[in-house]
Tab-separated table of C-alpha atoms in Angstrom:
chain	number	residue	atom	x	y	z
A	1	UNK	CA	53.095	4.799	77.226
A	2	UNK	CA	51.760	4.990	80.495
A	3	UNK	CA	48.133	5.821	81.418
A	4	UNK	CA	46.870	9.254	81.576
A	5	UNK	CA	49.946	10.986	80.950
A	6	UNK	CA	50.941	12.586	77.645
A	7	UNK	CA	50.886	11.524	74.876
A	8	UNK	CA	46.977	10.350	75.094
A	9	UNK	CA	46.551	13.265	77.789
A	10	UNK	CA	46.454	17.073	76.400
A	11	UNK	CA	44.952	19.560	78.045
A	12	UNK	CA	45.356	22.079	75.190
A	13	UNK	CA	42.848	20.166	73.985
A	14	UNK	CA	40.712	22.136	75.736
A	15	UNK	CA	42.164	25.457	74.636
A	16	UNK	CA	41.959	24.932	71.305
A	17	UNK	CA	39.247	27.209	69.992
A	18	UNK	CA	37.314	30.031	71.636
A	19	UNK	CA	33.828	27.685	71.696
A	20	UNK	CA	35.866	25.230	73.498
A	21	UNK	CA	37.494	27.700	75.859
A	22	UNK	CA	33.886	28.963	76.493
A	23	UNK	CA	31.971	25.475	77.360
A	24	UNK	CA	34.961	24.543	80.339
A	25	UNK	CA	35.747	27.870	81.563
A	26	UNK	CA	35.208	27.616	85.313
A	27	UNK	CA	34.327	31.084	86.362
A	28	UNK	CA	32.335	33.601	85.042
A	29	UNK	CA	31.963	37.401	86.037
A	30	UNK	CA	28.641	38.687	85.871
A	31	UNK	CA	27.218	42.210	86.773
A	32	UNK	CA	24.469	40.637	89.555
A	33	UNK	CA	27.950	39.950	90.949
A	34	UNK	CA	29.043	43.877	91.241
A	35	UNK	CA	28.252	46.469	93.561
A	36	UNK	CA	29.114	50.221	92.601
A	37	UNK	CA	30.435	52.650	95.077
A	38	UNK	CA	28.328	55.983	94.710
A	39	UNK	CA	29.797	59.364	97.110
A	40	UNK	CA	26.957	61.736	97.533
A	41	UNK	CA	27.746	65.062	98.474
A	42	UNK	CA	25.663	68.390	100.135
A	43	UNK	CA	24.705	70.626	97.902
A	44	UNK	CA	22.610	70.765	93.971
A	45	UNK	CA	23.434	70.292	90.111
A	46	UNK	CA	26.628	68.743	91.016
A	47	UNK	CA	28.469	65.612	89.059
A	48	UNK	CA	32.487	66.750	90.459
A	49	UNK	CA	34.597	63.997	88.743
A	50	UNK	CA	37.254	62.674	90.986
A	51	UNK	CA	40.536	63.872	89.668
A	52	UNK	CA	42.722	60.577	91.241
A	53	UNK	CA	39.689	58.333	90.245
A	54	UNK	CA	38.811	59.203	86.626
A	55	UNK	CA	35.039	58.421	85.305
A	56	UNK	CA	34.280	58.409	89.125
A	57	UNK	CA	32.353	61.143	90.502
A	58	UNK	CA	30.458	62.930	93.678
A	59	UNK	CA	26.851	63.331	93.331
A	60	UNK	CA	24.627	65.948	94.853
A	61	UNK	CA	21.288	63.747	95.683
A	62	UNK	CA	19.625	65.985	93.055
A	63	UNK	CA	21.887	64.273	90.650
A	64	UNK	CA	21.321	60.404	91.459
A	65	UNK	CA	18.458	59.835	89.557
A	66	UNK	CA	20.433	60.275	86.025
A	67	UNK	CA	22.891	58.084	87.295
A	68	UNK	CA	20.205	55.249	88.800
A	69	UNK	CA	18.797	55.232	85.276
A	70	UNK	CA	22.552	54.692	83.895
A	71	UNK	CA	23.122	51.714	85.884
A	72	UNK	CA	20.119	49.786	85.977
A	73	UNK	CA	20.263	49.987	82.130
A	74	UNK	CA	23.593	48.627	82.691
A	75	UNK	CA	22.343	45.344	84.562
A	76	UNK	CA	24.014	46.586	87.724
A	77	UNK	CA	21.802	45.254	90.381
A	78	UNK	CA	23.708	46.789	93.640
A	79	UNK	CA	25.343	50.057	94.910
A	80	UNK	CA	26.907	50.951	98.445
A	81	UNK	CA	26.732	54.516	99.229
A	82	UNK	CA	29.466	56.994	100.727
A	83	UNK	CA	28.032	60.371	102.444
A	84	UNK	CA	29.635	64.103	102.558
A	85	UNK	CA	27.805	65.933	104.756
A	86	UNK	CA	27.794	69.908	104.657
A	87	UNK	CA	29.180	70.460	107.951
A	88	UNK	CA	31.304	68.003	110.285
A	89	UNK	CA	31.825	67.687	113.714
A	90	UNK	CA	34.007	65.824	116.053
A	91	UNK	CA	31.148	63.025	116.736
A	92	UNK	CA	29.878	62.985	112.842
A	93	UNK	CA	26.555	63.467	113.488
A	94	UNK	CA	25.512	63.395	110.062
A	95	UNK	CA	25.753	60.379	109.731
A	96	UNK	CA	23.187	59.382	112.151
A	97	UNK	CA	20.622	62.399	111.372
A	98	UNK	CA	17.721	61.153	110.241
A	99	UNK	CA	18.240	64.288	107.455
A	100	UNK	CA	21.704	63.328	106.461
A	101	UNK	CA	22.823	63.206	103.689
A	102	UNK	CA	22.681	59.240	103.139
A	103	UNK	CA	19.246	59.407	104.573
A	104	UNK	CA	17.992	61.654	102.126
A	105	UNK	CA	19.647	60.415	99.603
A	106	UNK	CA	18.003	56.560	99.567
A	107	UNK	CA	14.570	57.237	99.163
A	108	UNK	CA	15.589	59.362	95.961
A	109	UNK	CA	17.728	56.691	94.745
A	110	UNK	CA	14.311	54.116	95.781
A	111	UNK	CA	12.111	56.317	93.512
A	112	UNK	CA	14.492	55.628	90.630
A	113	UNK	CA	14.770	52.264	90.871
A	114	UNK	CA	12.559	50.219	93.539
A	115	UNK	CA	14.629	46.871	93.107
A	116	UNK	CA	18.199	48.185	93.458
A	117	UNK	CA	20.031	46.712	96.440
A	118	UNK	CA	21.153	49.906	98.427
A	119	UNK	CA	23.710	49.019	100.592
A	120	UNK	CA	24.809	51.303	103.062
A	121	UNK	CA	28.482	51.959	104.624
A	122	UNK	CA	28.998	52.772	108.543
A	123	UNK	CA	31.575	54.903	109.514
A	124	UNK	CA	32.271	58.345	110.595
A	125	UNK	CA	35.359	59.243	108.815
A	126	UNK	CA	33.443	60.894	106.400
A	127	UNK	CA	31.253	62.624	108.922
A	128	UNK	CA	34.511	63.997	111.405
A	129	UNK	CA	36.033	67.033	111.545
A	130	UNK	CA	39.337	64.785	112.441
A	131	UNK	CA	38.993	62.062	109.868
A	132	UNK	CA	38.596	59.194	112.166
A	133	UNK	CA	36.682	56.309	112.377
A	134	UNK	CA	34.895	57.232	115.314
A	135	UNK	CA	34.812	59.144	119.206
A	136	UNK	CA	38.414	60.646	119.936
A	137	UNK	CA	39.520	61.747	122.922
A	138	UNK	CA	42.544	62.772	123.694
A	139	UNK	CA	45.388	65.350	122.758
A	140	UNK	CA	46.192	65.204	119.065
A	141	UNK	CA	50.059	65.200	119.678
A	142	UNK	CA	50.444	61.841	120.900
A	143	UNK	CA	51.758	59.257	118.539
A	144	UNK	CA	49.256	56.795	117.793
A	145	UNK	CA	45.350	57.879	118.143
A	146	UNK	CA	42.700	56.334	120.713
A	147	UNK	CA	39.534	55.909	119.005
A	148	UNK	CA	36.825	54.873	121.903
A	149	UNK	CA	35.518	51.419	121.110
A	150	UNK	CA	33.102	51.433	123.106
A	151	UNK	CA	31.263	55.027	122.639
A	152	UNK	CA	32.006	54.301	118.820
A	153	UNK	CA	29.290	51.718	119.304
A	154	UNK	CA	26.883	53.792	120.604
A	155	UNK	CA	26.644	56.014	117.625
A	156	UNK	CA	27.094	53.049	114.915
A	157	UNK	CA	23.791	51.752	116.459
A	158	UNK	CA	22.658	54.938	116.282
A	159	UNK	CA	23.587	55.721	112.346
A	160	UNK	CA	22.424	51.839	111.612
A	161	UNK	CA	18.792	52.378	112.751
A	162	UNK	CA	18.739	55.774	111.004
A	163	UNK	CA	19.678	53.859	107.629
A	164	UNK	CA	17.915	51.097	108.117
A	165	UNK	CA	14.409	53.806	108.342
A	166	UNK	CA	15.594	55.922	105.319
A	167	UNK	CA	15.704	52.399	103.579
A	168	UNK	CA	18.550	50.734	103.021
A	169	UNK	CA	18.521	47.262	102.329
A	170	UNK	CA	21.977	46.053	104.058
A	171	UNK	CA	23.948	48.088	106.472
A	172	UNK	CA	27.722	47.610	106.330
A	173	UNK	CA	30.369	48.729	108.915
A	174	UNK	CA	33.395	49.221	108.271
A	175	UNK	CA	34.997	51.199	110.919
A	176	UNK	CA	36.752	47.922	112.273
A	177	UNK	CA	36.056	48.442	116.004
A	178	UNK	CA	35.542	45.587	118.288
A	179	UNK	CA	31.878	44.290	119.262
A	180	UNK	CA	30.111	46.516	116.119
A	181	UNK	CA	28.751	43.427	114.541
A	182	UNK	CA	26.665	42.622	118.041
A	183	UNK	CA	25.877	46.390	118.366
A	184	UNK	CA	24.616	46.802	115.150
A	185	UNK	CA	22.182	43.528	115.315
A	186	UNK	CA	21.065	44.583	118.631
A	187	UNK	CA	19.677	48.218	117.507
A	188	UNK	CA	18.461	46.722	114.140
A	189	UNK	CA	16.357	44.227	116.342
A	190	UNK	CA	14.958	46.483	119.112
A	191	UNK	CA	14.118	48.816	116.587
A	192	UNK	CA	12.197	46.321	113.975
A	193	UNK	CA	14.171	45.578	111.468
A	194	UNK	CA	15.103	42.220	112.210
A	195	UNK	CA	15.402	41.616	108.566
A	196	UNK	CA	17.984	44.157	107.472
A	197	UNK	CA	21.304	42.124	106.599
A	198	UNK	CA	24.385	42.869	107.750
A	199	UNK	CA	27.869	42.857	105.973
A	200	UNK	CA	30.759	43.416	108.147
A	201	UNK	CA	33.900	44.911	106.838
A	202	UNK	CA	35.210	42.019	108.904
A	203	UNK	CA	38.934	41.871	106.957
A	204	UNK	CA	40.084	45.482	106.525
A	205	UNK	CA	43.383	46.095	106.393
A	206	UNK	CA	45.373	49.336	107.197
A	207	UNK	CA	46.447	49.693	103.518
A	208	UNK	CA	47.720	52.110	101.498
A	209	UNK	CA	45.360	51.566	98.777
A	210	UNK	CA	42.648	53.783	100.001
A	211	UNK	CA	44.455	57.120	98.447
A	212	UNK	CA	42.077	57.945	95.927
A	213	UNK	CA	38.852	57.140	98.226
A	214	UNK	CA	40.245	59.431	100.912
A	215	UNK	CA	40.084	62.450	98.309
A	216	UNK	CA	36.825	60.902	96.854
A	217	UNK	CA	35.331	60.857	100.360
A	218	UNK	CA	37.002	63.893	101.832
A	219	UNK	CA	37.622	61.384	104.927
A	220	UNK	CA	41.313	61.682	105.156
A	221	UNK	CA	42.430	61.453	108.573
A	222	UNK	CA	43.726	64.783	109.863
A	223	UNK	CA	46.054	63.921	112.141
A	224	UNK	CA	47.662	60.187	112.569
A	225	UNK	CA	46.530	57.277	110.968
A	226	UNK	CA	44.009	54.436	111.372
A	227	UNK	CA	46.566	51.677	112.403
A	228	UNK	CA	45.654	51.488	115.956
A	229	UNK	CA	41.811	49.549	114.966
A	230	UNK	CA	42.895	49.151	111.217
A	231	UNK	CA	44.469	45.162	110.566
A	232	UNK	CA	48.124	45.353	109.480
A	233	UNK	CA	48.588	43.848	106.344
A	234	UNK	CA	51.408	41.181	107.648
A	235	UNK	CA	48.848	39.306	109.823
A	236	UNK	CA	46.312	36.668	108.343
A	237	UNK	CA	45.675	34.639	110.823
A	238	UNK	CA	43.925	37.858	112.790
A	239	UNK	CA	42.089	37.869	109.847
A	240	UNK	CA	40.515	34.757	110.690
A	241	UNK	CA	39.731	35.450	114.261
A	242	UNK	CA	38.259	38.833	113.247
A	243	UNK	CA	35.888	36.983	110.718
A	244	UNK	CA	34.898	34.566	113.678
A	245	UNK	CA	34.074	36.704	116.146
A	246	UNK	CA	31.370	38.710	113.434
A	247	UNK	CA	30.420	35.328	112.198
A	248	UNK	CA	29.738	35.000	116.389
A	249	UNK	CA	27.807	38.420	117.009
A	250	UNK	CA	25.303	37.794	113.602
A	251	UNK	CA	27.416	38.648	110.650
A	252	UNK	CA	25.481	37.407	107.628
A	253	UNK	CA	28.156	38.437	104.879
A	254	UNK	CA	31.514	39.318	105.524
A	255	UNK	CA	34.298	41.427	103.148
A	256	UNK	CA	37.643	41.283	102.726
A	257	UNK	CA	39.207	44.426	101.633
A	258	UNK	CA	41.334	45.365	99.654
A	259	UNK	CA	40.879	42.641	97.247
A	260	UNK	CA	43.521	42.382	94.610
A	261	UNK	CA	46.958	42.002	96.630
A	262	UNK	CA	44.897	40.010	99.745
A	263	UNK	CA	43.653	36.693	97.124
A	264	UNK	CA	44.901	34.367	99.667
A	265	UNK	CA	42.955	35.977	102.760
A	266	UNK	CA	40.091	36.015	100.330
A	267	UNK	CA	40.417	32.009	99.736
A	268	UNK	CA	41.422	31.557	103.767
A	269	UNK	CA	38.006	33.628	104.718
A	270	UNK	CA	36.021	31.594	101.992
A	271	UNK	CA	37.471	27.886	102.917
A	272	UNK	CA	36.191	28.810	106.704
A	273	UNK	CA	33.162	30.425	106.442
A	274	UNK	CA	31.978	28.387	103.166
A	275	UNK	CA	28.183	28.905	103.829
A	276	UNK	CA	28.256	32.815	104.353
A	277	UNK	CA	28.875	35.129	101.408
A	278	UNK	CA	31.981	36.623	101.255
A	279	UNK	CA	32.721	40.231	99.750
A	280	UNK	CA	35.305	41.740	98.388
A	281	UNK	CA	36.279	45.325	97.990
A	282	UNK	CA	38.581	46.270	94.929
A	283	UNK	CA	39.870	49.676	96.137
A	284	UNK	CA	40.079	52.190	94.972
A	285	UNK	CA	44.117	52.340	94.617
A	286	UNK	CA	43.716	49.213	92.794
A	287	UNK	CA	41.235	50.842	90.780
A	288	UNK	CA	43.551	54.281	89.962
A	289	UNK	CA	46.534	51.911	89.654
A	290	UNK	CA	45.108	50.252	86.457
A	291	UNK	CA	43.566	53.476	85.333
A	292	UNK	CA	46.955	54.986	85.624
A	293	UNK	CA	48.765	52.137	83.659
A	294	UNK	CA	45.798	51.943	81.124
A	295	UNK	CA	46.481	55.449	80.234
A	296	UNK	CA	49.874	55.411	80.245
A	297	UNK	CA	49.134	52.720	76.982
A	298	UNK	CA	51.558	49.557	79.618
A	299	UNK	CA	48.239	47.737	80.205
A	300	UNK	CA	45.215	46.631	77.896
A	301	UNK	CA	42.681	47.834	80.623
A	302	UNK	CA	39.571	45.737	79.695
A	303	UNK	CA	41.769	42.331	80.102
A	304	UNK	CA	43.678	43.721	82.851
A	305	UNK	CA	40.550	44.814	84.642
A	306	UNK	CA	38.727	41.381	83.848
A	307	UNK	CA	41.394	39.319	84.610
A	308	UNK	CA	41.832	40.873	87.959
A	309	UNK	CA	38.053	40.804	88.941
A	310	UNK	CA	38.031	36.780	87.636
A	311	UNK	CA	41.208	36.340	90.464
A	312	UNK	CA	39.232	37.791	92.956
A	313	UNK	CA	36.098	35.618	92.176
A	314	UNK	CA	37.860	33.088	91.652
A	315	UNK	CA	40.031	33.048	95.441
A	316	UNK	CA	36.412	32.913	96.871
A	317	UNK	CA	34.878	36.534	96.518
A	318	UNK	CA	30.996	35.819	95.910
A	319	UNK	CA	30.178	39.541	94.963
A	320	UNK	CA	32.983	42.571	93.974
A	321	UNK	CA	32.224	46.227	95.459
A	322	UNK	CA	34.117	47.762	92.782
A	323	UNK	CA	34.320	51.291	90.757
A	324	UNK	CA	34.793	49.437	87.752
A	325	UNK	CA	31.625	48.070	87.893
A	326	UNK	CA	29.864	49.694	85.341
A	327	UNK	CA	32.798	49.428	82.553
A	328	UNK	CA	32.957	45.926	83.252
A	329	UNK	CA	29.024	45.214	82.849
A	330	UNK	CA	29.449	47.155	79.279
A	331	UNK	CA	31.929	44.847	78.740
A	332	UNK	CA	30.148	41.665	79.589
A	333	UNK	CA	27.057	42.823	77.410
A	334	UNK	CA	29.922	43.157	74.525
């Protein structure tokens, strides 16, 4: 027999018993680990469940307390917000009123719970009359839209500093233009809040898994698409210069998203940038596609969910944005 190799070697020696199983596992979910998407829309007494997201819903800001108080007794320790104002326009300004509807909505959601990290999303596709990420200019029949880079950045400084003063504790773009990383840190600075994080959407592909977020959001784009500053999902190795560059202008966290089908640009992202934490955002067609399985009795949706979430941590992800969230921390607590 030689050394090390069966017979005196068994791993299922290991496996044999759930106690067992639990002392060597190597990864562990755990709700600090989770952020929760919340969409907050104009208006009062509203809870409007998402019909392509079930258990997900759009909150009036009248509304968020109830729903604060659900997931801090849940152990959920994080949320990113998503804003629907009552009017748009074709520069969103909305979202960088300093009465908008994200703006009001974080010192309610403060009240509630004082120690909840409020993380707030930058973009404008929510805030647009034309469903883009940002300025456009130019005649809606041509093929592939021109958002302005450069005016973009103007206004993402703009909605950042507005965030940052209703309160948010980390502002996050995610409208994937080039320089917003540097433009974002810049206004943060000048305007004192040199201590606001930032967590760049620095990986986010032009995907079709953003369906049910589009309706949950009322962002869809109304002409075109977003593949002209969106990544297309064949490249990876633009994934790695996109990361560099935020790493570059003052990222301090950076995302991948989605999540689920990109593990290896997950574990690519993590094995460069090994001292920054790394995000990842499970989207919400990977949410609706379990949901839709679940129901349909093909999938056990607690192990599918859990097993998919452990993948994710486990490629490198050190924190999940993910509508699941607060299923999963029942789950854990079970």
């Amino acid at each position: 027999m030689r050394d090390g190799l069966f017979p005196q070697t068994r791993l299922r020696r290991l496996r044999q018993n759930q106690q067992v199983r639990n002392l060597v596992r190597e990864m562990r979910l755990d709700a600090d680990k989770l952020v929760l998407p919340i969409f907050i829309r104009h208006g009062a007494g509203i809870k409007n469940p998402i019909a392509s997201m079930p258990e997900q819903f759009q909150f009036s800001v009248d509304r968020l307390e109830e729903e604060i108080q659900a997931i801090t007794a849940l152990g959920i320790r994080s949320v990113i917000l998503f804003g629907i104002p009552a009017e748009k326009d074709p520069l969103g300004q909305d979202a960088y009123s300093d009465k908008g509807i994200v703006q009001t909505a974080i010192p309610v959601i403060k009240k509630a719970n004082p120690d909840l990290l409020v993380i707030s999303d930058l973009c404008f596709c929510e805030y647009t009359d034309h469903g883009h990420c940002g300025v456009v200019e130019h005649d809606h029949t041509e093929k592939e839209v021109n958002v302005d880079n450069d005016k973009t950045l103007a206004l993402l400084a703009k909605q950042a500093v507005s965030h940052a003063k209703a309160g948010a504790d980390v502002i996050a773009p995610s409208g994937n233009m080039d320089g917003m990383v540097q433009a974002i840190r810049e206004a943060l600075d000048a305007a004192g809040y040199q201590h606001i994080p930032i967590l760049s959407y620095s990986v986010k592909y032009a995907s079709s898994l953003y369906g049910p977020f589009r309706q949950a959001a009322e962002g869809a784009p109304q002409f075109g698409d977003r593949r002209t500053y969106q990544m297309d999902f064949s490249n990876a190795g633009e994934a790695m210069r996109e990361c560099a560059l935020d790493v570059a202008e003052g990222a301090d966290m950076l995302m991948v998203k989605p999540a689920h089908a990109y593990l290896d640009i997950i574990y690519r992202v993590k094995q460069a940038h090994p001292g920054l934490p790394l995000g990842a955002y499970h989207t919400s067609g990977e949410y609706a596609m379990i949901k839709a399985a679940a129901e349909k009795g093909w999938v056990d949706e607690r192990k599918g969910v859990l097993e998919v979430l452990t993948a994710i941590h486990r490629a490198g992800a050190d924190f999940i944005i993910t509508y699941y969230a607060k299923r999963v921390a029942e789950w854990l607590r079970g």
